[in-house]
Amino acid sequence: MYRINENYLKLPGSYLFSTIGKKVSAFSAANPDKRIIRLGIGDVTQPLPGAVVEALHRAVDEMADADTFHGYAPDLGYEFLRKAIAENDFQARGCAVEPDEIFVSDGAKSDSANIQEIFAADSKIAVCDPVYPVYVDSNVMAGRTGSYDKESEVWSDVIYMPCTAENGFVPELPEKTPDLIYLCFPNNPTGCTVTKDQLQVWVDYANRVGAVIIFDAAYEAYISQEDVPHSIYECEGARGCAIELRSFSKNAGFTGLRLAYTVVPKDMVCGGVSLHSLWARRHGTKYNGAPYIVQRAGEAVYSEEGKAQIRSMVDRYMKNARYILEGLKSAGYEVYGGVNSPYVWMKTPGQMGSWEFFDYLLERANVVGTPGAGFGPSGEGYFRLTAFGSYENTVEAVERIKEI
Amino acid sequence: MYRINENYLKLPGSYLFSTIGKKVSAFSAANPDKRIIRLGIGDVTQPLPGAVVEALHRAVDEMADADTFHGYAPDLGYEFLRKAIAENDFQARGCAVEPDEIFVSDGAKSDSANIQEIFAADSKIAVCDPVYPVYVDSNVMAGRTGSYDKESEVWSDVIYMPCTAENGFVPELPEKTPDLIYLCFPNNPTGCTVTKDQLQVWVDYANRVGAVIIFDAAYEAYISQEDVPHSIYECEGARGCAIELRSFSKNAGFTGLRLAYTVVPKDMVCGGVSLHSLWARRHGTKYNGAPYIVQRAGEAVYSEEGKAQIRSMVDRYMKNARYILEGLKSAGYEVYGGVNSPYVWMKTPGQMGSWEFFDYLLERANVVGTPGAGFGPSGEGYFRLTAFGSYENTVEAVERIKEI
């Protein structure tokens, strides 16, 4: 008789956003007259930029003609897109990343979940706490995280690196030595980030102890301050120890279009085996490339027109972030993030628990946010609001929160 | 110091089609004057059907307007697509499959590679021999296949089920009991298939021994004979033991657009745990849905217009298949398949090895096919030709093969 992968059974409850969805549906059903404003999930709301829309239409027309039709894409992505990425996202910032070190994919969620596969089954992982749930959950499924303590919500074999107001939401180097270190800056959920000097400390540490940093830079487009690194490859030595994940979701509004990429530098070698070749093999065996039309859409993001349009999209969201940040601050709340990130991270008032505050806010202000506890034990007592709503809704949500 | 997943190192050489690509490039560089005809890889060449193109343009326009913009898709696929699939591919054939048992994805390659994840690490797999390489390779990466013998090209822990001319390319029930059985009918690479009665034997067997059948029906649209099942759910008891994989690649030309789905019936329960819930959890954690515009394209495949257009596409390819089959037969070759499938499987002439014949055909006829040995030990001595070229190229390739 066949058996299942029992690691799945260790996963506590359902994915964070499913739980929130259910709670909101239940409230909505019970209160059909209330207009709920959602500042919870990190989904964008502005339409695709004009340059992207045009590129999509053009590519669809190519697919309608046998002479310009495109079948299977090259395993690692089309050269035109990888070249645009290498030039604009890296070489223009002085980072030595070549087109053939870029692996185009359908999403940073997939990449961040799949990347663990190329490492040993008993690899020790370190994560920031709070953290995007996928990093830990994908390692739970692979059996790397030990046992789960329901009380403390902690996995026995995961190294947690608390990020709280006390350390400015920048983790300290861990005491135990990890094999894989997941870092996300600008951070989801805290909205905070690191300076280049702070990130250099991590790169040096990884090189010293022989760890790999999986650097999630999905929110790179929101960086507004000078000394914040856009890529980990701005740090010296990063090509030897860091894999970087990027996404088109948050800069160009591709959450429903699906496009991302991962950089695996050819310098990363373990016992004579290049990680680049392992990830290439995984792509070649388990993936068939992002759609041609979507890769053309990605290319358009790097056109002059596209760049201006995504800049203005990001600016609109950041106007929301500033409104939330300043509005809540003026109302006496303790708030963080929102400067280099579309996320505002607030301390729940009066020692309220995260989920308690979620219910309170939903009931009293009809505003949906994300309980910090859903991102890990150190998220307890915090709450995430996102800047992805419309300006009008954001303003109204802040006013409602101020009133209660 | 971190370590890698050493299972990857066990994989012999590179993916079949990469090797072919390299050989063809080398030949082409050395012989720039020769016009090569490719009947090798299973990629389509006809453009997207009109109904699909229209649906794509409409959906792109929706994405260009904030009021109709679509962000993150529902984890398991849009209801409109899952409903169209359930009605057309299953309920219309008397198969009891509900929309919420359908998981929309970006490809049958991904699904067939990922499905093993929800089963125990020591599951014993059985595959047809020859077979689509991804079934075995994904299990190699997961450490399930034991050691590889270079001489015989056999994995010690895989149960091989030979499919040769002797058994009409229909495998016999295995002697050792497997946990997971990969079946693909109509078959890639042999182009042969099973009757409903023959498939019922497998369903009964799986239910008797407690195995799961992973049924790959990617070539379902090519079925032309009455007694060939379009879905495994036409067989009694299949809902308790079978997962079915389907693709939009070969029926509607989506190889470059990427859309597929997997059916996991809710009846499949192991030790009180439903496989449906495990696969849903995997989707929710590691995947973010197929693009909205592509799901709308998939929906258009089921419109009256779309159905007629894909029927005529398939007919065009099948005209090629008939031409190859009859042409080679009349020239004295031993050929199989090509009736319910776009693949023709030929015996190499004069005891030639598969790769030897590949080189011979490339050099003498400038025609590219796929060596049977690339699909497994029992593929040695066979060769695959595909019907996905243009009619003109197909005719010329057959004439060239006849001449040598």
XYZ file of N, CA and C in Angstrom, chain B residues 4 17 19 49 90 147 164 171 196 260-261 274 309 328-329 360-361 385:
54
model
N 25.145 19.813 -1.089
C 24.116 19.770 -2.120
C 23.285 18.487 -2.016
N 16.771 15.887 -24.808
C 16.627 16.832 -25.908
C 17.766 17.854 -25.977
N 20.913 16.934 -25.471
C 21.936 16.176 -26.194
C 21.660 16.218 -27.695
N -5.028 28.772 -32.233
C -6.332 28.892 -32.884
C -6.929 30.296 -32.702
N -14.755 15.661 -19.010
C -15.123 14.534 -18.164
C -16.622 14.243 -18.168
N 20.577 2.936 -7.312
C 21.796 3.256 -8.058
C 21.605 2.974 -9.542
N 7.254 -3.387 -25.905
C 7.968 -3.656 -27.152
C 6.982 -4.221 -28.163
N 2.176 -2.739 -21.485
C 2.966 -3.411 -20.444
C 2.170 -4.504 -19.740
N -10.025 0.357 -23.505
C -10.619 0.574 -22.182
C -10.504 -0.689 -21.329
N -2.032 23.548 -18.199
C -2.291 22.125 -18.010
C -3.168 21.976 -16.777
N -3.548 20.745 -16.497
C -4.245 20.526 -15.221
C -4.081 19.095 -14.759
N -6.533 12.784 2.698
C -6.912 12.845 1.292
C -5.763 13.400 0.460
N -11.729 24.549 -34.170
C -10.374 24.923 -34.599
C -9.319 23.925 -34.118
N 6.710 5.023 -44.614
C 7.788 4.167 -44.129
C 7.415 2.687 -44.252
N 6.141 2.406 -44.034
C 5.666 1.026 -44.166
C 5.900 0.552 -45.608
N 23.099 8.412 -38.403
C 22.967 7.988 -39.797
C 21.922 8.839 -40.520
N 20.771 9.024 -39.869
C 19.659 9.772 -40.470
C 20.011 11.256 -40.601
N 9.553 9.404 -34.551
C 9.334 10.539 -35.450
C 8.025 11.198 -35.040
